[in-house]
């Protein structure tokens, strides 16, 4: 039964045969040197009111005072509460490290893997004698209207990222003319090159 229930990230529940411990508001991912929580401790199958408190599980002084408070209010031994809080801390550490790992995975760039049919279609398209013209037509169909020369030039500059010395481009225009939209526009620009701050 000793397992952390994580269905609701704002209400993590840990239970054993004697106690139910609920972490209200979840936990923070930053600051691995502390484990600040708001916890509700209650006896299983008991009408006694639960004990609620916020504390740092890594702070021995706070933890000892809280254990004594729970023992007094719930009328059970301090060793039971201490063991339960220790088990809760272990489970919360594992849970937090898993969340951090997932967050780091989500930050990694996503690389699209083409299937065989997509690879064959791409190779057929790239073998066309009028490749630049066809590419420009597709850019237009994707929503970038007009500026045929400039849009193709910008596309070619963006694809130079594969070269040892990639090219750069500065996009000038009045406010509200669509510079940011152009650089983010899928599928030709936003998926090829994502500048931190367009000019």
XYZ file of N, CA and C in Angstrom:
597
model
N 0.824 -1.205 0.000
C 0.000 0.000 0.000
C 0.861 1.259 0.000
N 2.121 1.162 0.416
C 2.991 2.327 0.504
C 3.313 2.864 -0.891
N 2.449 3.747 -1.366
C 2.656 4.281 -2.698
C 2.099 5.688 -2.791
N 2.801 6.552 -3.531
C 2.363 7.922 -3.720
C 1.373 7.982 -4.876
N 0.202 8.540 -4.615
C -0.820 8.704 -5.661
C -0.628 10.077 -6.304
N -0.376 10.084 -7.627
C -0.019 11.323 -8.325
C -1.043 11.702 -9.393
N -2.261 11.164 -9.284
C -3.297 11.480 -10.275
C -3.574 12.980 -10.319
N -3.591 13.607 -9.160
C -3.800 15.051 -9.050
C -2.499 15.670 -8.554
N -1.815 16.419 -9.423
C -0.507 16.970 -9.053
C -0.596 18.012 -7.945
N -1.788 18.556 -7.701
C -1.961 19.534 -6.628
C -2.406 18.876 -5.325
N -2.561 17.561 -5.351
C -2.959 16.837 -4.143
C -2.360 15.441 -4.189
N -1.113 15.349 -3.780
C -0.404 14.075 -3.779
C -0.739 13.330 -2.494
N -1.145 12.082 -2.627
C -1.608 11.317 -1.466
C -0.699 10.121 -1.235
N -0.248 10.001 0.014
C 0.575 8.849 0.410
C -0.125 8.156 1.575
N -0.277 6.846 1.466
C -0.994 6.100 2.498
C -0.212 4.879 2.957
N -0.394 4.556 4.222
C 0.018 3.247 4.727
C -1.120 2.713 5.591
N -0.899 1.688 6.341
C -1.997 1.056 7.085
C -2.533 1.951 8.194
N -1.731 2.911 8.656
C -2.134 3.721 9.808
C -2.516 5.146 9.422
N -1.735 5.752 8.518
C -1.907 7.169 8.224
C -2.163 7.432 6.743
N -2.801 8.557 6.495
C -2.889 9.118 5.145
C -2.260 10.506 5.188
N -1.278 10.721 4.326
C -0.591 12.006 4.252
C -0.865 12.620 2.883
N -1.418 13.814 2.877
C -1.768 14.505 1.643
C -0.923 15.750 1.499
N -0.201 15.838 0.386
C 0.608 17.020 0.099
C -0.246 17.978 -0.721
N -0.643 19.077 -0.107
C -1.547 20.042 -0.734
C -0.758 21.049 -1.554
N -1.170 21.248 -2.805
C -0.486 22.215 -3.662
C 0.709 21.659 -4.399
N 0.964 20.361 -4.264
C 2.092 19.751 -4.972
C 3.445 20.186 -4.415
N 4.490 19.969 -5.214
C 5.839 20.334 -4.792
C 6.511 21.153 -5.888
N 7.495 21.926 -5.471
C 8.255 22.730 -6.424
C 9.440 21.937 -6.950
N 9.753 22.170 -8.220
C 10.858 21.424 -8.841
C 12.200 22.079 -8.579
N 12.198 23.389 -8.378
C 13.481 24.061 -8.170
C 13.916 23.933 -6.710
N 15.209 23.995 -6.498
C 15.747 23.929 -5.143
C 15.765 22.529 -4.580
N 16.661 21.688 -5.097
C 16.733 20.306 -4.618
C 17.303 20.201 -3.204
N 17.774 21.319 -2.673
C 18.324 21.299 -1.316
C 17.234 21.462 -0.253
N 15.973 21.553 -0.669
C 14.874 21.673 0.286
C 13.643 20.966 -0.277
N 12.719 20.668 0.628
C 11.483 19.993 0.234
C 10.335 20.623 1.025
N 9.966 21.844 0.621
C 8.907 22.560 1.313
C 7.546 22.069 0.821
N 6.689 21.691 1.771
C 5.363 21.192 1.425
C 4.338 21.694 2.441
N 3.081 21.630 2.038
C 1.971 21.772 2.975
C 1.310 20.401 3.054
N 1.298 19.840 4.252
C 0.869 18.454 4.403
C -0.321 18.352 5.358
N -1.193 17.427 5.041
C -2.320 17.099 5.924
C -2.134 15.655 6.373
N -2.091 15.444 7.684
C -1.883 14.107 8.245
C -3.152 13.683 8.975
N -3.672 12.507 8.631
C -4.861 12.012 9.304
C -4.779 10.510 9.500
N -5.459 10.048 10.534
C -5.519 8.621 10.813
C -6.489 7.954 9.847
N -6.131 6.737 9.443
C -7.036 5.960 8.599
C -8.260 5.536 9.427
N -9.436 5.671 8.830
C -10.691 5.222 9.446
C -10.849 5.787 10.861
N -10.679 7.103 10.971
C -10.802 7.757 12.278
C -11.538 9.077 12.104
N -12.314 9.448 13.120
C -13.044 10.719 13.097
C -12.216 11.871 13.647
N -11.012 11.593 14.102
C -10.163 12.660 14.637
C -9.824 13.652 13.520
N -9.849 14.943 13.819
C -9.515 15.938 12.790
C -8.054 15.827 12.367
N -7.774 16.029 11.085
C -6.389 15.926 10.605
C -5.537 17.100 11.082
N -4.236 16.924 10.951
C -3.284 17.981 11.285
C -2.726 18.542 9.983
N -2.806 19.857 9.824
C -2.285 20.515 8.619
C -1.139 21.436 9.007
N -0.096 21.416 8.173
C 1.063 22.258 8.499
C 1.940 22.387 7.256
N 2.671 23.500 7.148
C 3.675 23.609 6.075
C 5.054 23.595 6.695
N 5.952 22.861 6.069
C 7.296 22.694 6.610
C 8.242 22.223 5.521
N 9.520 22.264 5.857
C 10.560 21.733 4.976
C 10.946 20.356 5.516
N 10.685 19.333 4.715
C 10.977 17.967 5.176
C 12.458 17.721 5.385
N 13.319 18.583 4.829
C 14.760 18.441 5.019
C 15.260 19.189 6.259
N 14.363 19.891 6.943
C 14.744 20.652 8.140
C 14.405 19.816 9.370
N 15.433 19.269 10.014
C 15.217 18.367 11.151
C 14.465 19.028 12.291
N 14.762 20.291 12.557
C 14.105 20.988 13.664
C 12.613 21.113 13.410
N 12.246 21.564 12.211
C 10.835 21.672 11.852
C 10.156 20.304 11.885
N 10.854 19.320 11.375
C 10.284 17.974 11.290
C 10.011 17.392 12.669
N 10.948 17.555 13.597
C 10.772 17.022 14.949
C 9.596 17.684 15.661
N 9.474 19.009 15.514
C 8.353 19.715 16.135
C 7.025 19.256 15.547
N 7.008 19.043 14.234
C 5.781 18.606 13.579
C 5.401 17.192 14.000
N 6.377 16.326 14.148
C 6.118 14.944 14.581
C 5.494 14.940 15.974
N 6.043 15.760 16.877
C 5.490 15.834 18.238
C 4.072 16.394 18.221
N 3.829 17.389 17.357
C 2.501 17.988 17.252
C 1.484 16.955 16.765
N 1.858 16.191 15.729
C 0.962 15.157 15.204
C 0.693 14.072 16.237
N 1.730 13.649 16.933
C 1.574 12.600 17.943
C 0.606 13.040 19.030
N 0.693 14.305 19.415
C -0.178 14.823 20.471
C -1.626 14.918 19.991
N -1.811 15.441 18.792
C -3.176 15.670 18.294
C -3.856 14.372 17.862
N -3.092 13.454 17.280
C -3.670 12.202 16.795
C -3.585 11.071 17.821
N -2.824 11.319 18.886
C -2.645 10.351 19.960
C -2.091 9.022 19.452
N -0.993 9.105 18.735
C -0.257 7.913 18.310
C 1.223 8.151 18.571
N 2.033 7.115 18.453
C 3.445 7.214 18.754
C 4.217 8.051 17.728
N 5.237 8.727 18.211
C 6.060 9.555 17.326
C 6.806 8.703 16.296
N 7.142 7.472 16.653
C 7.898 6.620 15.730
C 7.076 6.293 14.480
N 5.763 6.128 14.639
C 4.888 5.831 13.501
C 4.856 7.021 12.547
N 4.703 8.205 13.106
C 4.644 9.418 12.286
C 5.988 9.671 11.616
N 7.071 9.513 12.357
C 8.404 9.739 11.805
C 8.684 8.799 10.639
N 8.309 7.522 10.801
C 8.530 6.543 9.735
C 7.690 6.884 8.507
N 6.452 7.313 8.721
C 5.572 7.659 7.605
C 6.095 8.876 6.849
N 6.558 9.882 7.581
C 7.103 11.081 6.945
C 8.395 10.769 6.195
N 9.169 9.852 6.742
C 10.399 9.442 6.062
C 10.076 8.748 4.742
N 9.064 7.869 4.771
C 8.631 7.178 3.550
C 8.069 8.182 2.539
N 7.284 9.147 3.033
C 6.734 10.186 2.152
C 7.857 10.973 1.485
N 8.884 11.325 2.250
C 10.009 12.087 1.701
C 10.702 11.321 0.587
N 10.899 10.021 0.797
C 11.537 9.188 -0.226
C 10.709 9.180 -1.512
N 9.392 9.014 -1.362
C 8.514 8.974 -2.533
C 8.484 10.325 -3.256
N 8.469 11.404 -2.494
C 8.451 12.739 -3.100
C 9.749 13.030 -3.844
N 10.870 12.539 -3.319
C 12.151 12.725 -4.009
C 12.136 12.023 -5.365
N 11.655 10.785 -5.380
C 11.578 10.041 -6.644
C 10.643 10.746 -7.622
N 9.501 11.193 -7.104
C 8.506 11.875 -7.947
C 9.080 13.153 -8.545
N 9.770 13.927 -7.722
C 10.333 15.200 -8.199
C 11.423 14.967 -9.235
N 12.290 14.008 -9.003
C 13.357 13.717 -9.967
C 12.782 13.245 -11.300
N 11.701 12.471 -11.256
C 11.041 12.034 -12.496
C 10.458 13.216 -13.250
N 9.849 14.164 -12.511
C 9.291 15.355 -13.146
C 10.383 16.194 -13.806
N 11.505 16.332 -13.122
C 12.620 17.109 -13.666
C 13.163 16.441 -14.925
N 13.259 15.122 -14.885
C 13.737 14.377 -16.060
C 12.786 14.562 -17.235
N 11.478 14.490 -16.985
C 10.487 14.690 -18.044
C 10.581 16.094 -18.612
N 10.775 17.071 -17.738
C 10.887 18.467 -18.180
C 12.101 18.658 -19.070
N 13.216 18.042 -18.700
C 14.424 18.138 -19.507
C 14.234 17.456 -20.860
N 13.517 16.327 -20.879
C 13.241 15.639 -22.140
C 12.382 16.503 -23.050
N 11.410 17.209 -22.463
C 10.524 18.060 -23.251
C 11.253 19.243 -23.861
N 12.359 19.660 -23.227
C 13.113 20.800 -23.733
C 14.053 20.429 -24.877
N 14.277 19.129 -25.052
C 15.150 18.702 -26.144
C 14.468 18.939 -27.476
N 15.224 19.353 -28.490
C 14.601 19.604 -29.805
C 14.002 18.330 -30.382
N 12.817 18.465 -30.935
C 12.133 17.325 -31.544
C 12.578 17.191 -33.006
N 13.059 16.025 -33.367
C 13.515 15.756 -34.734
C 12.523 14.811 -35.394
N 11.937 15.274 -36.483
C 10.951 14.444 -37.184
C 11.658 13.336 -37.949
N 11.213 12.131 -37.736
C 11.729 10.982 -38.457
C 10.779 10.653 -39.615
N 11.286 10.700 -40.847
C 10.461 10.412 -42.014
C 10.315 8.909 -42.210
N 9.112 8.506 -42.589
C 8.940 7.104 -42.944
C 9.401 6.894 -44.384
N 9.360 5.655 -44.854
C 9.895 5.330 -46.179
C 9.171 6.090 -47.286
N 7.838 6.169 -47.198
C 7.069 6.874 -48.229
C 7.416 8.355 -48.254
N 7.589 8.953 -47.071
C 7.931 10.370 -46.993
C 9.334 10.629 -47.545
N 10.266 9.711 -47.269
C 11.622 9.859 -47.800
C 11.619 9.790 -49.326
N 10.870 8.852 -49.875
C 10.801 8.710 -51.331
C 10.173 9.949 -51.967
N 9.116 10.482 -51.344
C 8.465 11.684 -51.864
C 9.415 12.877 -51.819
N 10.198 12.993 -50.722
C 11.144 14.094 -50.597
C 12.255 13.987 -51.641
N 12.773 12.779 -51.836
C 13.841 12.590 -52.826
C 13.348 12.882 -54.241
N 12.121 12.480 -54.545
C 11.539 12.771 -55.860
C 11.399 14.274 -56.062
N 10.940 14.957 -55.037
C 10.787 16.414 -55.118
C 12.141 17.095 -55.317
N 13.150 16.640 -54.600
C 14.474 17.276 -54.669
C 15.186 17.025 -55.998
N 14.782 16.013 -56.749
C 15.428 15.707 -58.030
C 14.866 16.547 -59.189
N 13.855 17.353 -58.943
C 13.236 18.140 -60.006
C 14.216 19.179 -60.553
N 14.165 19.371 -61.861
C 15.068 20.343 -62.487
C 14.710 21.775 -62.100
N 13.434 22.044 -61.845
C 12.994 23.392 -61.455
C 12.705 23.430 -59.949
N 13.645 22.913 -59.165
C 13.455 22.759 -57.719
C 13.150 24.091 -57.037
N 13.914 25.134 -57.371
C 13.709 26.414 -56.701
C 12.328 26.996 -57.017
N 11.901 26.870 -58.232
C 10.597 27.380 -58.605
C 9.486 26.617 -57.867
N 9.602 25.286 -57.813
C 8.600 24.475 -57.120
C 8.595 24.791 -55.621
N 9.793 24.986 -55.068
C 9.887 25.321 -53.640
C 9.200 26.648 -53.368
N 9.441 27.629 -54.243
C 8.834 28.944 -54.068
C 7.317 28.864 -54.172
N 6.825 28.018 -55.067
C 5.381 27.848 -55.206
C 4.778 27.272 -53.925
N 5.479 26.302 -53.317
C 4.984 25.702 -52.074
C 5.010 26.709 -50.928
N 6.034 27.581 -50.912
C 6.081 28.631 -49.884
C 4.861 29.527 -50.015
N 4.512 29.867 -51.262
C 3.332 30.679 -51.489
C 2.061 29.982 -51.047
N 1.954 28.680 -51.347
C 0.767 27.915 -50.949
C 0.653 27.802 -49.425
N 1.790 27.855 -48.733
C 1.754 27.732 -47.271
C 1.230 28.995 -46.603
N 1.132 30.103 -47.370
C 0.547 31.317 -46.795
C 1.399 32.555 -46.893
N 2.651 32.425 -47.333
C 3.519 33.595 -47.496
C 3.238 34.178 -48.883
N 2.393 35.210 -48.944
C 1.913 35.752 -50.205
C 2.815 36.899 -50.659
N 3.130 36.903 -51.960
C 3.945 37.979 -52.512
C 5.410 37.847 -52.122
N 6.202 38.848 -52.489
C 7.640 38.874 -52.168
C 8.304 37.571 -52.586
N 8.022 37.137 -53.830
C 8.519 35.843 -54.286
C 10.034 35.712 -54.179
N 10.745 36.763 -54.583
C 12.214 36.701 -54.545
C 12.718 36.694 -53.115
N 12.175 37.601 -52.293
C 12.650 37.723 -50.907
C 12.343 36.480 -50.083
N 11.165 35.900 -50.288
C 10.811 34.730 -49.484
C 11.683 33.534 -49.847
N 12.013 33.382 -51.128
C 12.876 32.283 -51.529
C 14.294 32.512 -51.033
N 14.753 33.767 -51.116
C 16.090 34.100 -50.631
C 16.204 33.812 -49.133
N 15.177 34.189 -48.381
C 15.206 33.953 -46.937
C 15.196 32.452 -46.636
N 14.429 31.697 -47.400
C 14.400 30.242 -47.222
C 15.781 29.633 -47.451
N 16.443 30.049 -48.523
C 17.770 29.515 -48.826
C 18.782 29.893 -47.750
N 18.661 31.105 -47.226
C 19.576 31.525 -46.155
C 19.339 30.688 -44.908
N 18.072 30.419 -44.582
C 17.761 29.615 -43.399
C 18.295 28.193 -43.534
N 18.221 27.628 -44.740
C 18.700 26.258 -44.916
C 20.222 26.172 -44.865
N 20.917 27.308 -44.930
C 22.382 27.280 -44.865
C 22.889 26.949 -43.465
N 21.957 26.743 -42.514
C 22.366 26.377 -41.151
C 23.151 25.079 -41.131
N 23.004 24.250 -42.184
C 23.714 22.979 -42.256
C 25.180 23.167 -42.650
N 25.522 24.351 -43.124
C 26.891 24.602 -43.576
C 27.779 24.998 -42.402
N 29.098 24.864 -42.590
C 30.033 25.197 -41.523
C 29.968 26.686 -41.188
N 29.736 27.521 -42.209
C 29.588 28.954 -41.991
C 28.225 29.392 -42.538
N 27.173 29.262 -41.728
C 25.818 29.591 -42.208
C 25.667 31.076 -42.506
N 24.749 31.371 -43.396
C 24.444 32.754 -43.753
C 23.468 33.347 -42.744
N 23.359 34.665 -42.748
C 22.453 35.350 -41.844
C 21.615 36.348 -42.636
N 20.475 36.698 -42.086
C 19.603 37.665 -42.743
C 19.006 38.601 -41.696
N 18.851 39.854 -42.062
C 18.183 40.836 -41.215
C 16.895 41.243 -41.911
N 15.785 41.086 -41.218
C 14.487 41.439 -41.776
C 14.072 42.800 -41.239
N 14.010 43.796 -42.129
C 13.660 45.157 -41.739
C 12.243 45.487 -42.185
N 11.532 46.233 -41.363
C 10.182 46.634 -41.727
C 9.538 47.397 -40.589
N 8.472 48.096 -40.907
C 7.764 48.858 -39.881
C 7.090 47.914 -38.891
N 6.741 48.452 -37.748
C 6.057 47.662 -36.727
C 4.712 47.164 -37.247
N 4.449 45.876 -37.011
C 3.166 45.303 -37.406
C 3.088 44.835 -38.841
N 4.241 44.760 -39.532
C 4.204 44.323 -40.933
C 4.381 42.814 -41.091
N 4.587 42.099 -39.981
C 4.620 40.635 -40.057
C 5.998 40.015 -40.048
N 7.010 40.709 -39.516
C 8.374 40.150 -39.489
C 8.423 38.887 -38.636
N 7.870 38.964 -37.448
C 7.879 37.798 -36.556
C 7.065 36.658 -37.154
N 5.921 36.971 -37.728
C 5.071 35.945 -38.359
C 5.817 35.248 -39.484
N 6.577 36.013 -40.249
C 7.334 35.434 -41.362
C 8.359 34.424 -40.858
N 9.083 34.802 -39.806
C 10.138 33.924 -39.300
C 9.577 32.693 -38.593
N 8.351 32.772 -38.120
C 7.730 31.638 -37.436
C 6.861 30.804 -38.350
N 6.713 31.204 -39.605
C 5.685 30.602 -40.451
C 6.023 29.159 -40.808
N 5.164 28.198 -40.508
C 5.367 26.807 -40.910
C 4.864 26.615 -42.333
N 5.331 25.609 -43.048
C 6.346 24.652 -42.581
C 7.756 25.024 -42.999
N 7.933 26.154 -43.703
C 9.222 26.425 -44.319
C 10.185 27.210 -43.439
N 9.686 28.103 -42.589
C 10.586 28.947 -41.832
C 10.685 28.526 -40.370
N 9.553 28.483 -39.666
C 9.584 28.199 -38.236
C 10.212 26.871 -37.891
N 10.047 25.850 -38.769
C 10.607 24.531 -38.479
C 12.068 24.417 -38.928
N 12.521 25.388 -39.698
C 13.889 25.325 -40.215
C 14.832 26.151 -39.342
N 14.353 27.322 -38.985
C 15.228 28.217 -38.239
C 14.380 29.009 -37.270
N 14.720 28.984 -35.995
C 13.945 29.677 -34.983
C 14.863 30.658 -34.260
N 14.931 31.924 -34.689
C 15.810 32.889 -34.022
C 15.277 33.244 -32.651
N 16.184 33.586 -31.749
C 15.759 33.953 -30.413
C 15.041 35.286 -30.415
N 15.422 36.186 -31.338
C 14.777 37.498 -31.408
C 14.881 38.008 -32.833
N 13.808 37.964 -33.605
C 13.871 38.424 -34.987
C 14.104 39.922 -35.070
N 14.839 40.353 -36.107
C 15.112 41.769 -36.300
C 14.233 42.324 -37.406
